[in-house]
Short mmCIF file of C-alpha atoms in Angstrom, two decimals:
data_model
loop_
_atom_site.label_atom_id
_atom_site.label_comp_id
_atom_site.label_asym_id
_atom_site.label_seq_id
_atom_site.Cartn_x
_atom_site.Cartn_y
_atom_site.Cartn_z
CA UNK A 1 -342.46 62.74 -25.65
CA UNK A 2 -341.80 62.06 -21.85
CA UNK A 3 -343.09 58.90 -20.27
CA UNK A 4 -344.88 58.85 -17.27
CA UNK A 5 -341.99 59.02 -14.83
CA UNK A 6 -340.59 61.86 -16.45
CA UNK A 7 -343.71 63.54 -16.83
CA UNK A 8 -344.51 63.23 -12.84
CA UNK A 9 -340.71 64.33 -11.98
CA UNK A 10 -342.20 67.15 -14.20
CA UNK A 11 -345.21 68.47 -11.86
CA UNK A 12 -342.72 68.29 -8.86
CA UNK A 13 -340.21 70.32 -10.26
CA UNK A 14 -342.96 72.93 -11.27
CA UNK A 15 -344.17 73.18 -8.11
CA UNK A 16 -342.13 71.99 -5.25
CA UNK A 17 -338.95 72.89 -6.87
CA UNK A 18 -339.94 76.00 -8.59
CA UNK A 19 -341.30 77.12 -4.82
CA UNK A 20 -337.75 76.51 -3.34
CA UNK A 21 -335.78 78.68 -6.13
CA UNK A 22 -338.32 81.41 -6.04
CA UNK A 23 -337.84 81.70 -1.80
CA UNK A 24 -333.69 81.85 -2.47
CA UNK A 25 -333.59 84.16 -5.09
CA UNK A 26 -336.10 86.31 -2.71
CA UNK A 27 -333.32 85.79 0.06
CA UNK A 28 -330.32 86.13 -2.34
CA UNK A 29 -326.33 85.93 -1.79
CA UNK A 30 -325.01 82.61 -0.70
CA UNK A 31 -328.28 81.35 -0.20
CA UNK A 32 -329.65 81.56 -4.15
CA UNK A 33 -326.23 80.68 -5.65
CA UNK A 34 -326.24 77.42 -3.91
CA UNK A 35 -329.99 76.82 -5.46
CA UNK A 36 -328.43 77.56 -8.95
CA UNK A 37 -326.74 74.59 -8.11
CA UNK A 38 -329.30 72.69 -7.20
CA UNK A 39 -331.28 73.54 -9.95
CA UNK A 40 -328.44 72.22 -12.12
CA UNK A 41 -328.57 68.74 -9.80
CA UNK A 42 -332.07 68.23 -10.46
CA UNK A 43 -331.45 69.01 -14.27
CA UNK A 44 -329.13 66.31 -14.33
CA UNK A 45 -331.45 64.21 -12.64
CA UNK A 46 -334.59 65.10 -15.05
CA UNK A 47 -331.75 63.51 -18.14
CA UNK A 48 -330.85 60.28 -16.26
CA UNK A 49 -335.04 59.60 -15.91
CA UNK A 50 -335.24 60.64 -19.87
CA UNK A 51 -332.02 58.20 -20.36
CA UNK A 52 -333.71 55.44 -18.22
CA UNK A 53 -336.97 55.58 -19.64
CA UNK A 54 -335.49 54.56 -23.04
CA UNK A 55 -332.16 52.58 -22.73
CA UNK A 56 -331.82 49.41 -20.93
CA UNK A 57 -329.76 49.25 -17.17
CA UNK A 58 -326.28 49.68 -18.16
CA UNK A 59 -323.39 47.22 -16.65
CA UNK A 60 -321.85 47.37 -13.11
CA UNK A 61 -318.72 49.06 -15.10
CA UNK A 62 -321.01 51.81 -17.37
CA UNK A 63 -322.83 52.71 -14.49
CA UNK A 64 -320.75 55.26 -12.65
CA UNK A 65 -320.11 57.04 -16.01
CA UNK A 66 -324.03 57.11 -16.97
CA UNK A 67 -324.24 58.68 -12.75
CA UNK A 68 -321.19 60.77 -13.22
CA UNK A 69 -323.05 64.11 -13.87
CA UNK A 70 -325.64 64.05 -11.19
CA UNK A 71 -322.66 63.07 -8.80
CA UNK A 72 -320.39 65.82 -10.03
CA UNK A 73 -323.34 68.33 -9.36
CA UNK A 74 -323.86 67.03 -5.55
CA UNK A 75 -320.12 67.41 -5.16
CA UNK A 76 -320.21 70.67 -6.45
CA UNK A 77 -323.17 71.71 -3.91
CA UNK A 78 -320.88 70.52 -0.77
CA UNK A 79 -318.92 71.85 -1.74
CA UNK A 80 -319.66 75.56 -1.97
CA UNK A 81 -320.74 75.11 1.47
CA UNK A 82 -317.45 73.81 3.24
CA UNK A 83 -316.01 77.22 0.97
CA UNK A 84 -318.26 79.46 2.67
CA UNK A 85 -318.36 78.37 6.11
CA UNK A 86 -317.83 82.02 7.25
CA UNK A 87 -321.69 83.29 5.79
CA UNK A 88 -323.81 84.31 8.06
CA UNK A 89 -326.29 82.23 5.97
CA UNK A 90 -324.23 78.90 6.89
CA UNK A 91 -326.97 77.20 8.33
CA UNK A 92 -329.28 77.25 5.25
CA UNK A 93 -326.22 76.13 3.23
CA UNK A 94 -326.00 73.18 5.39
CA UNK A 95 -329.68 72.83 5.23
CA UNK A 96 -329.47 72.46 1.49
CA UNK A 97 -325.79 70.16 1.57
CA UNK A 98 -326.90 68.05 4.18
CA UNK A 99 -329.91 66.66 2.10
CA UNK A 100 -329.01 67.20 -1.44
CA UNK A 101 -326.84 63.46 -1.23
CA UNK A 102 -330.93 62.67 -1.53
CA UNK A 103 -330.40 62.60 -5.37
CA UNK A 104 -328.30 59.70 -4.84
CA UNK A 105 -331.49 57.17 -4.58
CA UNK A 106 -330.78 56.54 -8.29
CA UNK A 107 -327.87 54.24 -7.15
CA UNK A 108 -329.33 52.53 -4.40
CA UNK A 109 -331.77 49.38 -4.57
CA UNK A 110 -334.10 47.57 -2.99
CA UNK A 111 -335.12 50.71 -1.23
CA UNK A 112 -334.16 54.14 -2.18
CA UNK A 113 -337.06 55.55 -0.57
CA UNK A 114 -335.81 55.05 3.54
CA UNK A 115 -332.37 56.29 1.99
CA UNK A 116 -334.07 59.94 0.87
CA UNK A 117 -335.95 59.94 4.29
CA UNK A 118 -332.82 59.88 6.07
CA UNK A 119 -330.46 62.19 3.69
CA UNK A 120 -333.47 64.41 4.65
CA UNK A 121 -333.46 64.09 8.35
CA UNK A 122 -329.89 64.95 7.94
CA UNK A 123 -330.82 68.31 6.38
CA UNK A 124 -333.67 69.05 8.98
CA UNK A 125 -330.70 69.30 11.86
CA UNK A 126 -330.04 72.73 10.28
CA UNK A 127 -333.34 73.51 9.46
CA UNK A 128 -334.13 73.35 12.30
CA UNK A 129 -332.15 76.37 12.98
CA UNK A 130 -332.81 78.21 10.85
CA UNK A 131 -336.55 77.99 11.74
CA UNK A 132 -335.39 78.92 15.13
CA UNK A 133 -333.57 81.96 14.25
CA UNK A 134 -336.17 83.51 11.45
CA UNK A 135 -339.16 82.26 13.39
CA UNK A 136 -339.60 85.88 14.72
CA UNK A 137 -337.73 88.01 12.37
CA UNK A 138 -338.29 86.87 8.91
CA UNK A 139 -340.99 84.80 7.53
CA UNK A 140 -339.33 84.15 4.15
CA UNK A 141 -337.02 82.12 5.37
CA UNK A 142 -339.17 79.81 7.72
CA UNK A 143 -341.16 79.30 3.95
CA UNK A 144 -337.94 78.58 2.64
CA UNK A 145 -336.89 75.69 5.08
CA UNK A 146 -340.47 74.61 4.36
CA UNK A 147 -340.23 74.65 0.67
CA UNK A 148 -337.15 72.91 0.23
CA UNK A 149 -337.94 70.00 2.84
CA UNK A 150 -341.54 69.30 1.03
CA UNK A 151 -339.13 68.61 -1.87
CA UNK A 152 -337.87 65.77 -0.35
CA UNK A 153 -341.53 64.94 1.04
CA UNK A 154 -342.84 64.50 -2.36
CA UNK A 155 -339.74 62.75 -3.84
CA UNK A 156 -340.66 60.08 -0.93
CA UNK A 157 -343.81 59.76 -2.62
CA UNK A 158 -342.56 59.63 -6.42
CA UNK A 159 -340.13 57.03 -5.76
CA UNK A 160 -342.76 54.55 -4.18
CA UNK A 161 -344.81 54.97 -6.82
CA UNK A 162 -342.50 55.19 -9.72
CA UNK A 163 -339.13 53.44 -8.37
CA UNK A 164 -339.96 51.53 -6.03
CA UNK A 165 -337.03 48.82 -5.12
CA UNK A 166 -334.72 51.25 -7.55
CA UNK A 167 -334.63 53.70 -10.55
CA UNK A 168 -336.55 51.69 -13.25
CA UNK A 169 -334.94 51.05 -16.87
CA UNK A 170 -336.40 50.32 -20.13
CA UNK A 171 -335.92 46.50 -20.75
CA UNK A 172 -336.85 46.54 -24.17
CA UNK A 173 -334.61 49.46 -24.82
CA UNK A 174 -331.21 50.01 -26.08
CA UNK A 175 -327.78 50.74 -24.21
CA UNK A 176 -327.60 54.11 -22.25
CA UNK A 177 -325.34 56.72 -24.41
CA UNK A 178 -322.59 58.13 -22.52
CA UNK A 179 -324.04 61.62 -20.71
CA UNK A 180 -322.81 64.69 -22.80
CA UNK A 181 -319.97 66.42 -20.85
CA UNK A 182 -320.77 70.25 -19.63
CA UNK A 183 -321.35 73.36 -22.12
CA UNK A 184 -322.17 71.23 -24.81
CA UNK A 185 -320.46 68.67 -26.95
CA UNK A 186 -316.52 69.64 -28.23
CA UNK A 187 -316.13 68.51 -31.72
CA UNK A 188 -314.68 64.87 -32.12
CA UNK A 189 -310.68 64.92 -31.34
CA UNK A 190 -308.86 63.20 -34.20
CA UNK A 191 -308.22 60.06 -34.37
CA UNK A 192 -305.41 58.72 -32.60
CA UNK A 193 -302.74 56.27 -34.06
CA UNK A 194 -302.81 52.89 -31.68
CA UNK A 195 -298.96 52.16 -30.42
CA UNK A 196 -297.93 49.25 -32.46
CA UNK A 197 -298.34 45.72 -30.13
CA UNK A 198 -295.41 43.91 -29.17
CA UNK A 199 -294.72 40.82 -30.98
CA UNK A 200 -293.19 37.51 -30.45
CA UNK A 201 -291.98 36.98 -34.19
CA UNK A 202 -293.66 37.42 -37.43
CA UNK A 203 -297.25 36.85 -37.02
CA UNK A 204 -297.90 40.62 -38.75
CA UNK A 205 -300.35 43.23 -36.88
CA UNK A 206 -303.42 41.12 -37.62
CA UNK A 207 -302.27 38.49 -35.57
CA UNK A 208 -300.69 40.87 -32.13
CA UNK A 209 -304.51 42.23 -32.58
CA UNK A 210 -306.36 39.04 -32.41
CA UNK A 211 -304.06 37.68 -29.52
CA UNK A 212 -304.54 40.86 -27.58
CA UNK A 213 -308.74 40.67 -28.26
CA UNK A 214 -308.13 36.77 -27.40
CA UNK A 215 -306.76 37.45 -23.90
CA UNK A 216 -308.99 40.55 -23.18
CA UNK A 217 -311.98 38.22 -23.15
CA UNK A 218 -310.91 35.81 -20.66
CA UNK A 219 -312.00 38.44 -18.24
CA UNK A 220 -310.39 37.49 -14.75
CA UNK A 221 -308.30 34.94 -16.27
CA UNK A 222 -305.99 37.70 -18.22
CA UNK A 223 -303.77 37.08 -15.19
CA UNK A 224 -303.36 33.74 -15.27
CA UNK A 225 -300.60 33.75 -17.21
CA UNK A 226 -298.53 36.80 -15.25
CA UNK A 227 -295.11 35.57 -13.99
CA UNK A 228 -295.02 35.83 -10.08
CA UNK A 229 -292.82 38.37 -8.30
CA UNK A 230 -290.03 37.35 -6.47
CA UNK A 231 -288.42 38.40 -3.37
CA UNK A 232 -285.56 39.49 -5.36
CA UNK A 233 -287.62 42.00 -7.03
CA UNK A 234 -289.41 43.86 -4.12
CA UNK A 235 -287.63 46.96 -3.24
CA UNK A 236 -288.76 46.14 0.63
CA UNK A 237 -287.14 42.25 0.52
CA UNK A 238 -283.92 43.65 -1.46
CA UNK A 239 -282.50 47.12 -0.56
CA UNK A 240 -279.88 47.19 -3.35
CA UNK A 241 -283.01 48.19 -5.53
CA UNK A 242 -283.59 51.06 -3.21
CA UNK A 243 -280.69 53.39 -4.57
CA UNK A 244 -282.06 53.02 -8.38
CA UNK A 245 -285.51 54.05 -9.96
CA UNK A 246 -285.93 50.65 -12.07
CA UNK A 247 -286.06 46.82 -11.54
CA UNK A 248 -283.35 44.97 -13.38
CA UNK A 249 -284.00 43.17 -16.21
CA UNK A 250 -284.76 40.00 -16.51
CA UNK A 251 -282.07 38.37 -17.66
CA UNK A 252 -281.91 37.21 -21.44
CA UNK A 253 -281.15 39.81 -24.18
CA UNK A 254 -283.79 42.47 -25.08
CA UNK A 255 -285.59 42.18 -28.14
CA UNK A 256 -284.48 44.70 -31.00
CA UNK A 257 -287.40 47.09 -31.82
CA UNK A 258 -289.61 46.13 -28.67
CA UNK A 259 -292.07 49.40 -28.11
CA UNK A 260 -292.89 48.11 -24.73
CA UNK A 261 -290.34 50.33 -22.49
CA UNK A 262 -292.51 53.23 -23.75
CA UNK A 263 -295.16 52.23 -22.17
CA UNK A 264 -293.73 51.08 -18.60
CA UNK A 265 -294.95 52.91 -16.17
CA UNK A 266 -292.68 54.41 -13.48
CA UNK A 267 -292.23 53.98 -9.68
CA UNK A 268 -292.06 56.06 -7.26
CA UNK A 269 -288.51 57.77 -7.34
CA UNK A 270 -286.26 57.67 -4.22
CA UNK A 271 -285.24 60.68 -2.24
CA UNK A 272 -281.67 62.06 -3.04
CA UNK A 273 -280.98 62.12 1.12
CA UNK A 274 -281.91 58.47 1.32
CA UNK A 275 -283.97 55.37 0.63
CA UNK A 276 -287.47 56.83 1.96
CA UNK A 277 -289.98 57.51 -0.97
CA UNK A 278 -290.95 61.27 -1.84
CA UNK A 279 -294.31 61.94 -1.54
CA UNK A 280 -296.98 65.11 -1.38
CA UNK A 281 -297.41 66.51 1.83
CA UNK A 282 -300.86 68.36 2.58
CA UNK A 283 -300.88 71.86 3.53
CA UNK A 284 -301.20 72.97 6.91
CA UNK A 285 -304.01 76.24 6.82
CA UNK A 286 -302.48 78.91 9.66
CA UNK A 287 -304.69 79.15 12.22
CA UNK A 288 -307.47 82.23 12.71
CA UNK A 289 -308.98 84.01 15.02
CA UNK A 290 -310.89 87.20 14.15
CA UNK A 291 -314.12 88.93 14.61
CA UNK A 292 -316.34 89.10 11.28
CA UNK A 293 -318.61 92.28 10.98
CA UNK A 294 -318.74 92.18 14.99
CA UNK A 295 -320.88 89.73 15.05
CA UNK A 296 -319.31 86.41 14.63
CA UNK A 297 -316.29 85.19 16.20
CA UNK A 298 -314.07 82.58 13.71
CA UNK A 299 -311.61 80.24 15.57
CA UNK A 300 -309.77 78.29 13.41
CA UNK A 301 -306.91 75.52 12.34
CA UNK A 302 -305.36 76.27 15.50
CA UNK A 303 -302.95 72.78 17.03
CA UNK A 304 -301.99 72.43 20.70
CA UNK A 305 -302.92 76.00 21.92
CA UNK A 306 -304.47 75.66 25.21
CA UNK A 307 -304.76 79.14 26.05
CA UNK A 308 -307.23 80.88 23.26
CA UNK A 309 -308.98 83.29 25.09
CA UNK A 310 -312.41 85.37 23.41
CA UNK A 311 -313.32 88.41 26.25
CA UNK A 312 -314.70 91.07 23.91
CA UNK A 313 -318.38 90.11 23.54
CA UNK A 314 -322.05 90.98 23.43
CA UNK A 315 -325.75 89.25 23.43
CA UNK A 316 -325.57 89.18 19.76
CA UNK A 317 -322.41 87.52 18.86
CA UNK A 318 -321.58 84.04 18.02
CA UNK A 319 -318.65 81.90 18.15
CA UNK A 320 -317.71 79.42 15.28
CA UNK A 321 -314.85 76.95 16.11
CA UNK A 322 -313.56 74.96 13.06
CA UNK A 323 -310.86 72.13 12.60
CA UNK A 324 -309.02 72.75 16.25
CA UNK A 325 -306.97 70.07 17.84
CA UNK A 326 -305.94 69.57 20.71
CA UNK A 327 -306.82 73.44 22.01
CA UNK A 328 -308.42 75.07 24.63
CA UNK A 329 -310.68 78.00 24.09
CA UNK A 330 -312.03 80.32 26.87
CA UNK A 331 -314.93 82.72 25.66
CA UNK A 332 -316.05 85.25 29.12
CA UNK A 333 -319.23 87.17 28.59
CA UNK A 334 -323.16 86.47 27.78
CA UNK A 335 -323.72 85.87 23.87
CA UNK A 336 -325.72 84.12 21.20
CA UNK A 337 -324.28 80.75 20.58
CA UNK A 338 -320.80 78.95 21.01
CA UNK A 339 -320.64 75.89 17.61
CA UNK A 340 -317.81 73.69 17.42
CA UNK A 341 -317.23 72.15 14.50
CA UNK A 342 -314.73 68.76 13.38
CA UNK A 343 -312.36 69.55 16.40
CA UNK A 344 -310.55 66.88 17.83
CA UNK A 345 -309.53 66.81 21.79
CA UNK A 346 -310.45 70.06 21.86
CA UNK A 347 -312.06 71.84 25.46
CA UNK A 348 -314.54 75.26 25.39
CA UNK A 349 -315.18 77.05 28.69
CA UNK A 350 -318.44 78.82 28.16
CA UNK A 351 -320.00 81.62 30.93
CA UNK A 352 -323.55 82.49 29.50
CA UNK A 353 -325.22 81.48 26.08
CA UNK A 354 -328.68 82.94 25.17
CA UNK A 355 -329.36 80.14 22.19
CA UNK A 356 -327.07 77.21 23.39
CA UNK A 357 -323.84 75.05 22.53
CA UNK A 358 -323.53 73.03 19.85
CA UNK A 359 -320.81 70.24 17.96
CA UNK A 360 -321.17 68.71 14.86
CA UNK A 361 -318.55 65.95 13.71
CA UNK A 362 -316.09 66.50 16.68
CA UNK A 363 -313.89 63.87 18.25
CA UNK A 364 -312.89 63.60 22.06
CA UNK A 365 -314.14 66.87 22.88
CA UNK A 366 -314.97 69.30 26.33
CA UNK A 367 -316.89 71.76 27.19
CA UNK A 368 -317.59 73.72 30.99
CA UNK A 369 -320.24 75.44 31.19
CA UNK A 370 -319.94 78.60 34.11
CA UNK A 371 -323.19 80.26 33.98
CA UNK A 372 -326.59 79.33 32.09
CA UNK A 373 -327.47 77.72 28.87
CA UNK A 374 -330.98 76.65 27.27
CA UNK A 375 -329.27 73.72 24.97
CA UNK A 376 -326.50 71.63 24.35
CA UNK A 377 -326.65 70.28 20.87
CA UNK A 378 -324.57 67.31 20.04
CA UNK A 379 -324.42 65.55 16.38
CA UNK A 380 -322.23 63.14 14.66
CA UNK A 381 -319.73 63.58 17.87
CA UNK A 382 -318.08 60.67 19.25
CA UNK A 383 -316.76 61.02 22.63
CA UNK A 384 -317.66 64.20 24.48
CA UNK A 385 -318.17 65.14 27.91
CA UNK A 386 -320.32 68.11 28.94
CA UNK A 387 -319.78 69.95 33.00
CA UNK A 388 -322.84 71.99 33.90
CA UNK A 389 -322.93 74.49 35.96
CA UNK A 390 -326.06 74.12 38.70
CA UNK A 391 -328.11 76.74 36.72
CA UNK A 392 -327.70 74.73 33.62
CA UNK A 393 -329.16 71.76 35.12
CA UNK A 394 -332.53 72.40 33.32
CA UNK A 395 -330.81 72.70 29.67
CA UNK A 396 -331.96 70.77 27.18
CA UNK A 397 -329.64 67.76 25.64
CA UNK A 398 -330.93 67.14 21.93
CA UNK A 399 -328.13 64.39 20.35
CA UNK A 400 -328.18 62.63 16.58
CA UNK A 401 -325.82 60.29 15.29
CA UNK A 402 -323.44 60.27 18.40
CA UNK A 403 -321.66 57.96 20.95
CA UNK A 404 -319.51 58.17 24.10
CA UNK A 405 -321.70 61.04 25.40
CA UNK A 406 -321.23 61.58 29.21
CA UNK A 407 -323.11 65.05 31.13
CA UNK A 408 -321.58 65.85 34.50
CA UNK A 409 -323.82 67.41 36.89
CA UNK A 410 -322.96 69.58 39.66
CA UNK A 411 -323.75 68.33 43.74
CA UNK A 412 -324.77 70.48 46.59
CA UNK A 413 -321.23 69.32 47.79
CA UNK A 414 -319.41 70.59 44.83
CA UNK A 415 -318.64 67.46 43.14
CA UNK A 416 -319.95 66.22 39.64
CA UNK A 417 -322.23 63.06 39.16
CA UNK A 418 -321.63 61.82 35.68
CA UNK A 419 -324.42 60.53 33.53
CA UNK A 420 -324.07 58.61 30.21
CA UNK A 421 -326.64 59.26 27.10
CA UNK A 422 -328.25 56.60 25.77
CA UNK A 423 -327.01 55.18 22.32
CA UNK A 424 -329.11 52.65 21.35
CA UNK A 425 -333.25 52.20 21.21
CA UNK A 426 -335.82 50.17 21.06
CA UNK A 427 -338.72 50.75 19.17
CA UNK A 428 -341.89 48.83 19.46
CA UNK A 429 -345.58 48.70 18.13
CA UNK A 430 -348.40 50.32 20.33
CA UNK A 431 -351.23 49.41 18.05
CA UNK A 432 -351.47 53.35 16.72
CA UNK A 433 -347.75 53.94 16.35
CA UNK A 434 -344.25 53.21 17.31
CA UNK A 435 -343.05 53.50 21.07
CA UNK A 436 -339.25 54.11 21.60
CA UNK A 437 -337.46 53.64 24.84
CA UNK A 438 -333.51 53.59 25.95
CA UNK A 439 -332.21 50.12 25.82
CA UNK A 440 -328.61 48.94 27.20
CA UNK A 441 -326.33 47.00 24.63
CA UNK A 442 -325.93 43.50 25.12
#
């Protein structure tokens, strides 16, 4: 029977949850296989309560195994939406990524309710625009964006009451078992034969074992007894070992029958043109640049182009930049909405934008703007500098998470006075509330 934190977790999955799976599989595509996912997350997370309830807190080293599966399923959430950053329902995937890291309260102590408060605040960014965009057009998904932020609303509210300074374990009960791995449990492998431990004479198996338990439990002092390396041996102090693949041997004659060299692992093998080491090198992605069902514009992976031009647009396109560096894109026209996102150095030369301009986790980045725009949307960007034109002097500036930010006005003599966004605040009691002001850094 399920205790009372389980049994609590129970009513909000029934409603809150149950709400938010309904409104995605009403939406469909992308949208409701993500919340297949997250049903699985929060399936995960209804075991670890059940395990919690009746085991006792496992160690420092069990715990990541005990968290493994509810970590797994947040992975596999992000997942799917850096895979499908082309959807036209990209927003309410990052609605849904952003926040889901939520689940990770489990792990955090003495207060995992601020950390689901701001995992959720993360998420709102794109809710936001999603509410923005379906405000007029389709009421289904302003309930969705509803639903599945009251989720987190609620889990504020379960955790103070149930968790309060951390996911609470039985005491009195017994150690945690290991979670079962995915599509049920395989059938025990057989057993396997232990390599035979290397001996210093004849002291028989029984003894090699008890030695080898004997040094396991000194814990940190296992080392104690290592020999040190010398210079001699370090492939960077002696470059005669850098044409060979092994250290020589100490010397002194091998011991007949010694198992050991099985067991040694090896290095890194040298390169056949020369000392360097081998290692993996990442793969570049070629760089895009198409038009997807005429309505959104994909600009991506390109390096040290600074002459991508975009002329072939309309009111209800929209132009998605993604991992650019070092490029410079020019888009001529009036359209929707102009997003860069995780570009580095990177410059955009706008003319007219009906929704605004946006960056999320961008580095060192531009923009111009020629003609008018409503917003300028700047989060998790370091370093960015923004030129308005003098009809976008009225645009709204909304910024999260960011530094370096600098917006250059135009003067009735042509030049540009540059003014720096604040950073850091100060937040102080009113008697009803909290007040927050701009402050300097000290």
């Amino acid at each position: 029977m399920a205790g009372i934190s389980v049994t609590a977790f129970d009513e909000i999955y029934n409603d809150k949850i149950a709400a938010y799976l309904e409104l995605s599989a009403k939406i469909g595509g992308d949208v409701n296989t993500q919340a297949q996912l997250v049903k699985k997350a929060f399936a995960a997370l209804r075991q670890l309560l059940c395990t919690a309830e009746s085991s006792a807190k496992p160690s420092d080293a069990s715990l990541p195994t005990v968290l493994k599966p509810l970590a797994d399923c947040i992975g596999e959430i992000s997942n799917f939406r850096d895979q499908n950053r082309k959807s036209e329902l990209f927003n309410h995937l990052s609605t849904v990524s952003e926040a889901i890291g939520a689940l990770g309260w489990v792990s955090v102590s003495p207060t995992p309710g601020p950390f689901v408060k701001e995992m959720a605040d993360a998420g709102q960014f794109y809710g936001n625009r999603v509410l923005k965009e379906y405000k007029e057009k389709d009421q289904d998904h302003v309930n969705w964006v509803k639903s599945y932020q009251g989720i987190w609303t609620v889990m504020i509210a379960y955790i103070k009451q149930h968790h309060t300074t951390g996911l609470t374990w039985n005491a009195k009960g017994g150690s945690a078992p290991a979670p079962p791995p995915p599509g049920g449990a395989p059938p025990p492998p057989p057993p396997v034969q232990a390599p035979a431990p290397v001996t210093s004479g004849g002291g028989g198996d029984a003894s090699g074992r008890s030695a080898l338990l004997d040094a396991l439990s000194k814990g940190a002092d296992v080392t104690a007894g290592l020999k040190k390396v010398t210079n001699d041996m370090k492939t960077h102090k002696n470059p005669a070992l850098r044409g060979s693949s092994k250290v020589p041997a100490t010397s002194g004659p091998a011991k007949s029958g010694s198992k050991s060299s099985a067991y040694t692992p090896k290095p890194f093998q040298a390169s056949r043109t020369g000392g360097a080491v081998t290692r993996p090198v990442s793969m570049k992605k070629p760089p895009k640049k198409e038009l997807l069902g005429q309505k959104k514009w994909i600009v991506e992976n390109f390096e040290n182009d600074r002459n991508i031009v975009i002329d072939q647009t309309n009111l209800k396109q929209t132009v998605y930049i993604y991992n650019c560096k070092d490029c410079t894109i020019i888009i001529k026209g009036k359209l929707n909405t102009v997003t860069l996102d995780s570009c580095k150095k990177t410059a955009v030369v706008v003319d007219d934008l009906i929704a605004g301009l946006e960056f999320v986790n961008c580095q060192s980045v531009q923009a111009q703007v020629n003609g008018e725009i409503p917003l300028v949307s700047i989060d998790k960007t370091d370093g960015i500098q923004v030129y308005l034109s003098a009809k976008s002097k009225q645009a709204e500036i909304v910024t999260a998470k960011s530094s370096e930010m600098n917006i250059l006005v135009p003067t009735d003599s042509g030049d540009f006075n540059e003014y720096a966004l604040p950073e850091q605040y100060k937040s102080t009691w009113n008697g009803k509330g909290f007040t927050t002001v701009p402050t300097e850094s000290t």
